């Protein structure tokens, strides 16, 4: 009995000391490096982040941001990543500091001695404070749908972000090249859809990653379609099935979310929609205009590919000469210097 | 002074009143069905719905059922949902009522054996592994997995409870423990899941009838019917068990057997329902209480009345869930609590007598 109490007390004391030691390590600011130029960049949450440039050691907690850093030729500056950052493949050699930005392992993260941590908005404000408390600036951004009601185009949003990363990494020239490249395709799409009347634009049911789950996203509009969920009060609504049928959409697009998939999974998903009870009378199903895409083509610098896929699905005759898959390949070849493999859209 | 015949007269009068209450509830259910089939974000109203349904039942009448989309809205969306809401509401309520009866505990719900967390774990496992692993049958596997893990939880509870003898206390405590175990495992999955999978798990846990099909109805219906029939057959035993285990034994009721039968049936019915719909919890806990407040604790009336009340409550909730956001839907579990709780509190405050035995 007595012995047990002693052991227990010792265990508790050791635990408390360990916790305190950890907290001290995390909270004590590290020594600041000597003279460097400091710039201020505003992140997606509106926080002005002071960064000493050029950054040499960067940790990325979001796959799209990792891709942008690599496209800017700065892969060697990445010293840590989250498990979702898997492209380009060479990035897999970098140490992982967490499954996602939601709950990174701060000990591992700080031990890598980063100058800057970049993350998507899943990083909690508490985690952000702890990292900043250790003297490491945190820059939060996203190329996905942070605010699906925003009318700023995805390419515009990503372009601004690439420019900021150009400044942070001292790669302004490369950043401009990427922005120009992306905008050229946005201009191309705008040019071709600008004279369409509303009646010439297809009604689109955009299904996210589970049946009837949709989004008010303006991305559909940017590719020349009309989103049947555009006027919903909820940004990510579970649409009423009978509303979808009543609207009778011309095109159905559906995202595939699992990261590990082959063409058979795209086919499975498409078959499910084509055979879903109740959809048999819907135009998109009757005419076979049901398309599946990988979320990757709607994030980061690959957005031109997503934009073109959608535009071609909405207006096949206007974009007959465009091969989105080829442009996706070209984009990857040009900015990552590697050959793209895998399926990203079907059919 | 009341004579024996006076008591008898009062009893018969009370019995008639109870039958009347149940019949009125059935009429309310019918009205709710008619309202529910007539409303939705699609344009079909009562007349269109009636035409579609009548044309299917009486093809020889040659009624024009309208275009494919109208037919689909009624036959593939509204009707299966209404039928499932009724079956699920009834099944959850009867399970709750009889479990509360045999365990003699007002806090008992059909999830007492930890099956909500277990079903959630089973579904989450499949959601996380996803289409990449399970291919075209992911949807069915998710349902099967939720069901299998519910059964596993039930077996675990029985095995643990048996070690100390199956009584109300051992079953309830073992159920709580197993429930915590599975919710811990569910949390592990949620914390390592991708953003998309995590959201999908949350949706599943909130419960919804949006995705139900006739297949689900066909699988759940027989299980719920069997459970209802067998439980009602035991309603007299439940009354006796309410007097305490010793009295029950002396009156020739095998308490242990009734307890095991009712809990197994209730868990089976509930597991089959929530495997398809996700966790719809409140109905099973509260319908029996509402029923008890209105009709009393005689299980011969309490069980049928709970069944009808559960069906009404879930059907009303689901109809509202379909309507309040115009073109979008709310998870039905939220609506169930939002309309059930005020009603429950009202009854609790407005009735003077003590409801629990």
XYZ file of C-alpha atoms in Angstrom:
704
model
C 0.000 0.000 0.000
C 2.654 2.513 1.091
C 5.021 1.431 -1.614
C 2.305 1.881 -4.185
C 1.567 5.406 -3.016
C 5.247 6.317 -3.303
C 5.512 4.890 -6.826
C 2.374 6.725 -7.830
C 3.577 10.040 -6.405
C 6.935 9.696 -8.152
C 5.188 8.928 -11.422
C 2.984 12.004 -11.085
C 5.929 14.250 -10.229
C 7.911 12.968 -13.197
C 4.927 13.604 -15.463
C 4.478 17.147 -14.187
C 8.168 17.919 -14.640
C 8.111 16.514 -18.158
C 5.087 18.615 -19.033
C 6.702 21.756 -17.619
C 9.923 21.100 -19.474
C 8.013 20.659 -22.709
C 6.055 23.860 -22.163
C 9.251 25.794 -21.437
C 10.888 24.495 -24.597
C 7.898 25.482 -26.661
C 7.372 28.912 -25.161
C 10.873 30.307 -24.762
C 11.596 32.276 -27.949
C 14.704 31.102 -29.755
C 17.549 33.511 -30.433
C 16.883 35.687 -33.460
C 19.320 35.454 -36.309
C 21.475 38.484 -37.172
C 20.461 41.232 -39.637
C 18.164 40.148 -42.423
C 15.595 42.040 -44.434
C 12.081 41.800 -42.975
C 8.993 41.916 -45.150
C 5.336 41.885 -44.155
C 2.897 39.598 -45.953
C -0.805 39.445 -45.162
C -2.136 35.919 -44.867
C -5.589 34.638 -45.730
C -6.906 35.353 -42.238
C -5.842 38.989 -42.588
C -2.899 38.650 -40.231
C 0.176 40.689 -41.172
C 3.044 38.228 -40.886
C 6.594 39.518 -40.580
C 9.062 37.280 -42.339
C 12.818 37.642 -42.612
C 13.737 37.008 -46.220
C 14.877 35.086 -47.993
C 13.527 32.201 -45.980
C 15.902 29.254 -45.871
C 14.041 26.644 -43.790
C 10.345 26.268 -44.375
C 7.767 23.765 -43.108
C 4.645 23.284 -45.203
C 1.477 21.836 -43.676
C -0.682 21.866 -46.812
C -0.313 19.976 -50.075
C -1.194 22.905 -52.359
C 1.277 25.211 -50.613
C 3.990 22.549 -50.824
C 3.345 22.337 -54.562
C 3.650 26.105 -54.963
C 6.952 26.178 -53.065
C 8.331 23.370 -55.233
C 7.072 25.017 -58.434
C 8.996 28.118 -57.389
C 12.135 25.985 -57.435
C 12.505 26.005 -53.658
C 11.923 22.380 -52.796
C 15.329 22.255 -51.111
C 14.114 24.860 -48.606
C 11.330 22.612 -47.353
C 12.582 20.934 -44.186
C 9.294 19.370 -43.069
C 5.804 18.624 -44.358
C 2.430 17.198 -43.418
C 1.420 13.753 -44.638
C -0.902 15.172 -47.307
C 2.011 16.837 -49.119
C 2.940 14.079 -51.545
C 3.678 15.943 -54.765
C 6.153 16.207 -56.396
C 7.186 12.679 -55.386
C 10.662 13.794 -54.321
C 9.015 15.623 -51.410
C 8.286 12.247 -49.807
C 11.865 12.191 -48.523
C 11.190 15.183 -46.249
C 10.287 14.472 -42.632
C 6.591 14.430 -41.721
C 5.512 16.594 -38.780
C 1.844 15.587 -38.714
C -1.032 13.904 -40.538
C -2.423 17.289 -41.500
C -2.226 20.863 -40.278
C -4.933 20.136 -37.738
C -2.670 18.671 -35.118
C 1.027 18.726 -36.041
C 3.597 17.388 -33.620
C 5.101 20.601 -32.288
C 8.199 18.962 -30.842
C 9.157 17.461 -34.171
C 8.194 20.666 -35.951
C 10.310 22.992 -33.792
C 13.236 20.607 -33.706
C 13.517 21.105 -37.474
C 14.331 24.730 -36.680
C 12.169 26.390 -39.354
C 12.273 30.085 -40.338
C 8.644 29.921 -41.405
C 5.675 27.587 -41.130
C 3.046 27.743 -43.867
C -0.293 26.046 -43.438
C -3.911 25.938 -44.505
C -6.639 27.257 -42.233
C -7.133 23.946 -40.421
C -4.235 24.941 -38.185
C -5.895 25.994 -34.938
C -5.239 29.428 -33.472
C -3.821 27.742 -30.346
C -1.281 25.806 -32.382
C -0.446 28.958 -34.311
C 0.170 30.839 -31.065
C 2.418 28.097 -29.746
C 4.545 28.073 -32.895
C 4.720 31.869 -32.951
C 5.498 31.825 -29.244
C 8.596 29.840 -30.139
C 9.638 32.672 -32.428
C 8.644 31.088 -35.735
C 6.299 33.118 -37.957
C 3.222 31.307 -39.301
C 1.656 32.119 -42.653
C -1.807 30.700 -43.300
C -3.253 30.399 -46.742
C -5.295 28.215 -48.996
C -6.041 27.818 -52.654
C -9.190 25.802 -52.028
C -12.611 27.029 -51.026
C -12.017 29.007 -47.851
C -14.903 31.298 -48.678
C -17.002 29.631 -51.347
C -19.035 32.817 -51.797
C -16.012 34.824 -52.820
C -16.282 36.101 -56.384
C -12.500 36.238 -56.722
C -11.540 33.507 -59.143
C -9.487 30.580 -57.931
C -6.720 31.538 -60.341
C -6.685 35.120 -59.095
C -6.526 33.904 -55.489
C -3.751 31.429 -56.248
C -1.932 34.046 -58.324
C -1.806 36.436 -55.365
C -0.522 33.639 -53.199
C 2.194 32.632 -55.666
C 3.314 36.267 -55.794
C 3.590 36.359 -51.993
C 5.570 33.131 -51.962
C 7.804 34.635 -54.665
C 8.611 37.472 -52.263
C 9.114 35.172 -49.286
C 11.410 32.838 -51.188
C 13.153 35.484 -53.276
C 11.815 33.974 -56.496
C 9.780 36.893 -57.868
C 10.658 36.191 -61.479
C 9.581 32.572 -61.345
C 6.411 33.623 -59.516
C 5.519 36.058 -62.290
C 6.033 33.332 -64.856
C 3.605 31.014 -63.039
C 1.025 33.762 -62.574
C 1.208 34.721 -66.251
C 0.869 31.100 -67.272
C -2.215 30.566 -65.105
C -3.831 33.817 -66.185
C -3.336 33.023 -69.857
C -5.706 30.078 -69.485
C -8.167 32.071 -67.439
C -8.204 34.689 -70.212
C -8.711 31.974 -72.797
C -11.763 30.615 -70.976
C -13.193 34.085 -70.304
C -12.743 35.052 -73.936
C -14.708 32.048 -75.134
C -17.563 32.165 -72.637
C -18.029 35.917 -72.347
C -20.717 36.212 -75.033
C -22.817 33.291 -73.838
C -26.360 34.145 -72.824
C -27.721 32.540 -69.643
C -29.791 30.146 -71.744
C -26.631 28.890 -73.426
C -25.034 28.022 -70.102
C -25.703 24.553 -68.707
C -27.299 24.029 -65.316
C -24.726 22.249 -63.192
C -25.209 20.096 -60.138
C -21.906 20.104 -58.333
C -21.600 17.197 -55.937
C -18.794 17.320 -53.451
C -17.532 14.153 -51.820
C -20.696 12.483 -50.612
C -24.140 12.142 -52.220
C -26.276 15.333 -52.308
C -23.549 17.343 -50.587
C -22.930 20.440 -52.668
C -21.318 23.854 -52.522
C -22.377 27.371 -53.536
C -18.992 27.785 -55.257
C -18.616 30.396 -57.977
C -16.048 28.174 -59.724
C -18.909 26.724 -61.765
C -19.723 30.213 -63.044
C -16.070 30.854 -63.882
C -16.114 27.870 -66.227
C -19.333 29.009 -67.901
C -21.970 27.027 -66.013
C -24.845 27.839 -63.680
C -24.575 26.237 -60.245
C -28.000 25.039 -59.065
C -26.829 25.488 -55.463
C -25.524 29.040 -56.010
C -28.317 30.744 -54.052
C -28.429 28.454 -51.031
C -28.221 30.008 -47.585
C -25.817 27.307 -46.417
C -22.394 27.471 -48.072
C -21.998 23.707 -48.153
C -25.587 22.470 -48.322
C -26.866 18.920 -48.349
C -29.236 19.485 -51.227
C -32.684 18.037 -51.134
C -32.680 15.196 -53.707
C -36.029 16.293 -55.067
C -34.714 19.805 -55.600
C -31.862 18.441 -57.707
C -34.260 16.355 -59.794
C -36.698 19.247 -60.142
C -33.912 21.537 -61.382
C -33.040 18.907 -63.984
C -29.340 19.811 -64.370
C -27.613 19.432 -67.741
C -24.296 18.417 -66.211
C -23.325 16.677 -62.973
C -19.778 17.004 -61.674
C -18.529 15.063 -58.711
C -15.288 15.228 -56.781
C -13.329 12.104 -55.890
C -11.715 12.634 -52.533
C -9.690 9.573 -51.641
C -6.060 10.155 -52.500
C -5.406 6.581 -53.518
C -7.420 5.761 -56.618
C -7.255 4.472 -60.152
C -9.506 4.779 -63.169
C -11.779 2.019 -61.865
C -12.688 4.181 -58.866
C -13.695 7.030 -61.187
C -15.850 4.603 -63.160
C -17.434 3.239 -59.974
C -18.321 6.694 -58.812
C -19.789 7.652 -62.174
C -21.823 4.437 -62.339
C -23.207 5.126 -58.876
C -24.560 8.497 -60.021
C -25.863 7.170 -63.344
C -27.761 4.428 -61.488
C -28.729 6.341 -58.366
C -32.430 5.792 -57.621
C -34.451 8.805 -58.646
C -31.977 10.352 -61.068
C -33.078 8.373 -64.127
C -35.129 11.237 -65.549
C -32.460 13.899 -65.106
C -30.982 15.331 -68.318
C -27.346 14.927 -67.251
C -27.913 11.231 -66.550
C -29.953 10.594 -69.693
C -27.289 12.267 -71.844
C -24.375 10.782 -69.924
C -22.966 14.174 -68.969
C -21.719 13.015 -65.580
C -18.078 13.791 -64.848
C -15.751 12.857 -62.022
C -12.638 14.842 -61.142
C -9.827 14.660 -58.654
C -9.719 17.536 -56.186
C -6.037 18.017 -56.982
C -6.879 19.742 -60.284
C -8.776 22.423 -58.361
C -5.975 23.331 -55.985
C -2.674 25.158 -56.160
C -1.096 25.954 -59.468
C -2.983 23.110 -61.178
C -6.199 25.126 -61.130
C -5.935 25.976 -64.867
C -6.379 22.247 -65.529
C -9.523 22.114 -63.377
C -10.885 25.273 -64.964
C -10.397 23.833 -68.446
C -11.845 20.409 -67.584
C -15.000 22.038 -66.318
C -15.217 24.524 -69.196
C -14.916 21.703 -71.710
C -17.541 19.614 -69.906
C -19.921 22.586 -69.860
C -19.211 23.707 -73.441
C -17.728 20.822 -75.439
C -18.031 22.602 -78.791
C -16.392 25.851 -77.620
C -13.387 23.983 -76.248
C -13.074 21.263 -78.866
C -9.440 22.181 -79.536
C -8.466 22.141 -75.866
C -7.139 19.005 -74.176
C -7.198 19.691 -70.416
C -5.286 16.488 -69.651
C -2.478 17.552 -71.996
C -2.352 21.018 -70.454
C -2.222 19.467 -66.989
C 0.735 17.351 -68.152
C 2.426 20.350 -69.734
C 1.968 22.391 -66.556
C 3.517 19.696 -64.388
C 6.378 19.203 -66.846
C 7.063 22.919 -67.025
C 7.004 23.784 -63.342
C 8.092 20.543 -61.709
C 10.158 19.046 -64.484
C 8.521 15.648 -64.141
C 6.160 13.465 -66.111
C 2.599 13.454 -64.745
C 1.105 10.043 -64.041
C -2.374 8.928 -63.051
C -5.980 9.765 -63.817
C -7.453 13.082 -62.722
C -10.781 13.233 -64.513
C -13.234 10.826 -66.056
C -14.450 10.383 -68.711
C -66.052 2.609 -0.496
C -65.162 1.016 -3.782
C -66.375 -2.468 -4.340
C -64.714 -5.039 -6.532
C -67.166 -4.368 -9.340
C -66.464 -0.652 -9.059
C -62.727 -1.316 -9.517
C -63.484 -3.510 -12.481
C -65.653 -0.799 -14.030
C -62.890 1.776 -13.587
C -60.371 -0.619 -15.089
C -62.510 -1.267 -18.158
C -63.153 2.458 -18.530
C -59.410 3.172 -18.319
C -58.718 0.457 -20.829
C -61.221 1.945 -23.286
C -59.658 5.373 -22.840
C -56.224 3.955 -23.597
C -57.407 2.229 -26.744
C -59.002 5.502 -27.799
C -55.734 7.392 -27.221
C -53.841 4.906 -29.392
C -56.453 5.135 -32.140
C -56.285 8.946 -32.103
C -52.512 8.767 -32.388
C -52.902 6.503 -35.416
C -55.147 9.095 -37.033
C -52.566 11.810 -36.329
C -49.952 9.565 -37.977
C -52.145 9.201 -41.070
C -52.605 12.960 -41.325
C -48.845 13.447 -40.931
C -48.240 10.990 -43.776
C -50.596 12.891 -46.071
C -48.952 16.217 -45.219
C -45.488 14.772 -45.632
C -46.134 13.274 -49.062
C -47.581 16.602 -50.217
C -44.669 18.793 -49.202
C -41.092 19.084 -50.376
C -38.696 21.329 -52.240
C -39.811 19.739 -55.505
C -43.043 20.980 -57.041
C -45.300 17.885 -56.649
C -48.097 18.515 -54.127
C -50.925 16.335 -52.896
C -52.723 15.849 -56.229
C -49.566 14.995 -58.174
C -48.438 12.633 -55.430
C -51.836 10.960 -55.330
C -51.824 10.514 -59.107
C -48.372 8.915 -59.086
C -49.246 6.536 -56.262
C -52.702 5.614 -57.576
C -51.308 4.976 -61.054
C -48.854 2.495 -59.532
C -51.434 0.734 -57.357
C -54.186 0.648 -59.980
C -52.419 0.563 -63.350
C -55.697 -0.368 -65.087
C -57.232 3.012 -64.196
C -54.809 4.641 -66.669
C -54.153 7.694 -64.514
C -51.460 9.959 -65.955
C -48.646 9.852 -63.389
C -46.730 12.835 -64.820
C -43.157 12.920 -66.119
C -40.266 10.729 -64.943
C -38.894 13.341 -62.579
C -42.238 13.812 -60.821
C -42.601 10.053 -60.455
C -39.060 9.741 -59.139
C -39.554 12.542 -56.624
C -42.579 10.769 -55.159
C -41.571 7.113 -55.544
C -37.811 7.267 -55.016
C -37.430 10.135 -52.566
C -40.536 11.045 -50.591
C -42.228 7.681 -50.244
C -39.264 5.561 -49.116
C -38.331 8.282 -46.652
C -41.805 8.416 -45.179
C -41.971 4.643 -44.888
C -38.516 4.471 -43.364
C -39.225 7.319 -40.933
C -42.269 5.400 -39.708
C -40.444 2.077 -39.396
C -37.371 3.624 -37.809
C -39.379 5.779 -35.417
C -41.495 2.792 -34.426
C -38.509 0.482 -34.057
C -36.453 2.890 -31.971
C -39.418 3.756 -29.750
C -40.487 0.170 -29.078
C -36.899 -0.811 -28.347
C -36.555 2.089 -25.939
C -39.848 1.364 -24.201
C -39.179 -2.320 -23.638
C -35.557 -1.818 -22.623
C -36.589 0.802 -20.095
C -39.185 -1.693 -18.918
C -36.977 -4.735 -18.468
C -34.019 -2.788 -17.086
C -36.347 -0.743 -14.853
C -34.392 2.421 -15.568
C -35.735 5.641 -17.110
C -32.379 6.700 -18.565
C -32.095 3.634 -20.756
C -32.234 4.119 -24.518
C -31.824 1.556 -27.307
C -28.149 2.550 -27.342
C -27.594 1.255 -23.819
C -25.345 -1.557 -25.013
C -22.937 0.931 -26.556
C -24.093 0.210 -30.074
C -24.260 3.830 -31.258
C -20.540 4.289 -30.768
C -19.871 0.814 -32.170
C -21.977 1.463 -35.274
C -20.277 4.832 -35.661
C -16.899 3.154 -35.439
C -17.879 0.566 -38.044
C -19.146 3.196 -40.466
C -16.195 5.520 -39.877
C -13.748 2.718 -40.587
C -15.260 2.188 -44.034
C -15.588 5.926 -44.719
C -11.888 6.416 -44.001
C -10.702 3.479 -46.083
C -13.184 4.514 -48.741
C -13.762 3.707 -52.364
C -10.052 3.114 -52.966
C -10.209 -0.023 -50.825
C -13.802 -1.222 -51.159
C -14.632 -0.158 -54.706
C -18.204 -0.180 -55.956
C -19.680 -1.746 -52.822
C -18.451 0.861 -50.355
C -22.002 1.950 -49.507
C -23.190 -1.545 -48.638
C -20.000 -2.379 -46.783
C -20.456 0.729 -44.656
C -23.910 -0.450 -43.604
C -22.685 -3.990 -42.975
C -19.714 -2.783 -40.975
C -21.881 -0.539 -38.775
C -24.177 -3.479 -38.113
C -21.401 -5.984 -37.434
C -19.691 -3.713 -34.928
C -23.021 -3.075 -33.182
C -23.444 -6.828 -32.808
C -19.891 -7.118 -31.568
C -20.602 -4.495 -28.919
C -23.712 -6.390 -27.865
C -21.778 -9.646 -27.540
C -19.066 -7.918 -25.533
C -21.638 -6.487 -23.138
C -23.277 -9.888 -22.647
C -19.965 -11.634 -22.094
C -18.904 -9.068 -19.515
C -22.305 -9.013 -17.791
C -22.479 -12.819 -17.663
C -19.375 -12.978 -15.530
C -21.293 -11.270 -12.747
C -24.741 -12.609 -13.625
C -27.004 -10.815 -16.051
C -28.956 -8.205 -14.124
C -30.135 -4.719 -14.885
C -27.034 -3.187 -13.249
C -24.394 -5.393 -14.877
C -25.903 -4.941 -18.337
C -26.163 -1.160 -18.023
C -22.649 -0.726 -16.627
C -21.048 -3.103 -19.113
C -22.915 -1.241 -21.872
C -21.548 2.096 -20.721
C -18.006 0.689 -20.606
C -18.182 -0.871 -24.072
C -19.735 2.345 -25.397
C -16.784 4.354 -24.123
C -14.345 1.881 -25.624
C -15.884 2.223 -29.084
C -16.210 5.988 -28.864
C -12.504 6.161 -28.041
C -11.737 4.070 -31.127
C -14.094 6.250 -33.160
C -12.194 9.319 -31.960
C -8.920 7.776 -33.069
C -10.300 7.330 -36.564
C -11.709 10.839 -36.624
C -8.432 12.369 -35.566
C -6.415 10.661 -38.278
C -9.035 10.959 -41.030
C -8.659 13.340 -43.938
C -10.698 16.530 -43.862
C -13.273 15.011 -46.202
C -13.612 11.715 -44.415
C -13.854 13.507 -41.066
C -16.740 15.663 -42.288
C -18.486 12.631 -43.715
C -18.159 10.843 -40.371
C -19.691 13.820 -38.572
C -22.625 13.800 -41.001
C -23.088 10.092 -40.441
C -23.111 10.552 -36.696
C -25.765 13.268 -36.934
C -28.160 10.850 -38.618
C -30.138 11.514 -41.757
C -32.808 9.918 -43.890
C -31.698 11.760 -47.038
C -29.977 8.781 -48.595
C -32.504 6.067 -47.830
C -33.698 3.804 -50.602
C -36.284 1.055 -50.873
C -33.491 -1.473 -50.303
C -32.993 -0.080 -46.805
C -36.731 -0.275 -46.149
C -36.850 -3.916 -47.257
C -33.976 -4.898 -44.987
C -35.093 -2.978 -41.892
C -38.817 -3.735 -42.073
C -38.776 -7.483 -41.268
C -36.350 -7.022 -38.375
C -38.424 -4.254 -36.831
C -41.669 -6.198 -37.330
C -40.255 -9.264 -35.607
C -38.947 -7.131 -32.741
C -42.275 -5.359 -32.313
C -44.296 -8.589 -32.336
C -42.111 -10.423 -29.862
C -41.785 -7.455 -27.535
C -45.529 -6.903 -27.426
C -45.940 -10.576 -26.568
C -43.724 -9.972 -23.548
C -45.520 -6.817 -22.421
C -47.306 -8.578 -19.550
C -43.982 -9.974 -18.336
C -42.571 -6.457 -18.374
C -45.446 -5.274 -16.173
C -44.676 -8.023 -13.689
C -40.946 -7.319 -13.789
C -41.739 -3.733 -12.806
C -42.788 -5.123 -9.408
C -39.256 -6.347 -8.763
C -37.365 -9.483 -9.618
C -38.522 -11.558 -6.638
C -42.197 -10.839 -7.237
C -41.712 -11.578 -10.916
C -40.097 -14.927 -10.162
C -42.812 -15.854 -7.704
C -45.381 -15.088 -10.398
C -43.593 -17.438 -12.793
C -41.823 -14.894 -14.997
C -38.294 -15.767 -16.005
C -36.888 -12.245 -15.647
C -33.486 -13.122 -16.993
C -34.894 -14.659 -20.149
C -37.271 -11.740 -20.810
C -34.444 -9.299 -20.191
C -32.146 -11.036 -22.654
C -34.852 -11.452 -25.297
C -35.984 -7.828 -25.126
C -32.521 -6.333 -25.099
C -31.324 -8.535 -27.947
C -34.363 -7.728 -30.067
C -34.178 -4.024 -29.294
C -30.487 -3.899 -30.090
C -30.950 -5.842 -33.334
C -33.760 -3.589 -34.518
C -31.917 -0.429 -33.507
C -28.643 -1.564 -35.072
C -30.346 -2.363 -38.366
C -31.971 1.081 -38.390
C -28.948 3.173 -37.496
C -26.660 1.229 -39.818
C -28.594 2.857 -42.652
C -29.563 6.195 -41.151
C -26.729 7.073 -38.816
C -27.329 7.857 -35.176
C -30.903 8.993 -34.551
C -30.860 8.765 -30.804
C -33.469 10.888 -29.151
C -36.579 9.033 -30.379
C -35.791 5.832 -28.534
C -35.218 7.602 -25.256
C -38.043 10.058 -25.239
C -40.982 8.506 -27.117
C -41.502 5.919 -24.362
C -41.445 8.671 -21.739
C -43.957 10.806 -23.580
C -46.115 7.722 -24.066
C -45.846 6.812 -20.381
C -46.919 10.287 -19.322
C -50.006 10.129 -21.496
C -51.056 6.510 -21.184
C -49.395 5.133 -18.049
C -46.981 2.290 -17.409
C -49.044 -0.706 -18.521
C -46.789 -2.132 -21.220
C -49.695 -3.719 -23.089
C -50.694 -0.161 -24.042
C -47.385 1.586 -23.546
C -45.591 -0.403 -26.263
C -48.169 0.142 -29.068
C -48.544 3.797 -28.122
C -44.753 4.320 -28.071
C -44.582 2.756 -31.519
C -47.121 5.175 -32.988
C -45.605 8.158 -31.149
C -42.095 7.281 -32.293
C -43.318 7.042 -35.884
C -45.112 10.404 -35.647
C -42.145 12.105 -33.998
C -39.599 10.881 -36.536
C -41.857 11.513 -39.527
C -42.623 15.079 -38.372
C -38.946 15.714 -37.699
C -37.855 14.384 -41.071
C -40.525 16.350 -42.910
C -39.312 19.513 -41.175
C -35.698 18.576 -41.891
C -36.636 18.446 -45.564
C -38.478 21.769 -45.513
C -36.886 24.345 -43.240
C -33.915 25.196 -45.439
C -35.864 25.347 -48.705
C -33.612 23.380 -51.076
C -31.194 21.985 -48.548
C -31.618 19.512 -45.741
C -30.878 19.445 -42.049
C -29.695 16.266 -40.330
C -32.865 14.797 -38.849
C -31.287 14.091 -35.454
C -31.088 17.833 -34.799
C -34.744 18.426 -35.635
C -35.864 15.454 -33.554
C -34.336 16.972 -30.447
C -35.465 20.495 -31.282
C -39.139 19.551 -31.494
C -39.075 16.624 -29.061
C -37.439 18.386 -26.138
C -39.932 21.266 -25.710
C -42.835 18.806 -25.984
C -41.204 16.531 -23.448
C -40.562 19.366 -20.994
C -44.123 20.596 -21.406
C -45.487 17.175 -20.491
C -43.077 16.873 -17.610
C -44.249 20.165 -16.124
C -47.935 19.946 -16.907
C -48.600 16.476 -15.471
C -48.879 16.120 -11.745
C -48.511 12.448 -11.130
C -45.299 10.574 -10.889
C -44.617 8.753 -14.103
C -41.872 6.425 -13.274
C -43.515 3.584 -11.342
